């Protein structure tokens, strides 16, 4: 929530090896201008469904995650690049 409050116009966000919880992660969906999102080693986040609100997202990078499912990437009309490993 702190990132959202301090940087509401953020366009690029990289989170690496964070202990971020699912509720905290869902706050990222409030960054409506976000275009590039990189998530590496965020094992407590199990769902990306809240990200479907980010219509400006162009690039998603997901690595070493605790995901149980992926969102429908059709929800991102501007998406150009997806990296999942």
XYZ file of C-alpha atoms in Angstrom:
85
model
C 0.000 0.000 0.000
C 2.915 2.336 0.669
C 4.133 2.130 -2.944
C 0.649 2.912 -4.237
C 0.283 5.919 -1.932
C 3.696 7.402 -2.661
C 3.955 6.618 -6.379
C 0.444 6.502 -7.894
C 1.808 7.281 -11.396
C 4.422 4.526 -11.356
C 5.000 2.888 -14.757
C 7.631 0.255 -13.878
C 7.736 -1.944 -10.785
C 10.242 -4.694 -9.986
C 9.806 -6.779 -6.844
C 12.460 -9.371 -6.023
C 12.585 -11.942 -3.206
C 9.852 -10.249 -1.241
C 7.785 -11.683 1.592
C 4.830 -9.785 0.190
C 1.488 -11.313 1.140
C -1.417 -11.837 -1.245
C -3.434 -8.882 0.194
C -0.425 -6.574 -0.135
C 0.156 -7.765 -3.695
C -3.442 -6.961 -4.617
C -2.726 -3.296 -3.867
C -0.540 -3.225 -6.996
C -3.733 -3.307 -9.067
C -4.307 0.294 -7.953
C -1.259 1.400 -9.977
C -3.389 2.015 -13.055
C -0.524 3.493 -15.130
C 1.759 0.490 -14.607
C 3.258 -0.745 -17.888
C 6.086 -3.066 -16.781
C 5.848 -5.496 -13.864
C 8.604 -7.895 -12.790
C 8.000 -10.328 -9.920
C 10.815 -12.641 -8.884
C 10.812 -14.924 -5.861
C 7.517 -13.749 -4.345
C 6.468 -17.163 -3.041
C 3.562 -16.027 -0.856
C 1.674 -14.590 -3.823
C -0.495 -17.353 -5.277
C -2.802 -15.440 -7.627
C -2.352 -12.683 -10.193
C -6.083 -12.204 -10.791
C -6.084 -8.687 -9.335
C -3.713 -7.572 -12.102
C -6.441 -7.845 -14.746
C -7.410 -4.295 -13.725
C -4.100 -3.020 -15.141
C -5.192 -2.206 -18.668
C -1.943 -0.316 -19.444
C 0.327 -3.307 -18.709
C 2.692 -4.065 -21.608
C 5.256 -6.436 -20.043
C 4.908 -9.055 -17.303
C 7.853 -11.034 -15.935
C 7.102 -13.792 -13.421
C 9.871 -16.000 -12.038
C 10.083 -18.470 -9.164
C 6.596 -17.988 -7.830
C 4.024 -19.765 -5.652
C 1.271 -19.341 -8.225
C -1.602 -21.786 -8.338
C -3.049 -20.312 -11.563
C -2.346 -17.658 -14.167
C -4.775 -14.903 -15.162
C -6.294 -14.724 -18.607
C -3.744 -12.703 -20.543
C -6.554 -11.606 -22.875
C -7.437 -9.158 -20.082
C -4.412 -7.030 -20.993
C -5.147 -5.306 -24.324
C -1.683 -3.670 -24.585
C 0.381 -6.653 -23.450
C 3.393 -7.179 -25.713
C 5.659 -9.465 -23.705
C 5.163 -12.251 -21.136
C 8.061 -13.995 -19.389
C 7.224 -16.910 -17.110
C 9.711 -19.329 -15.578
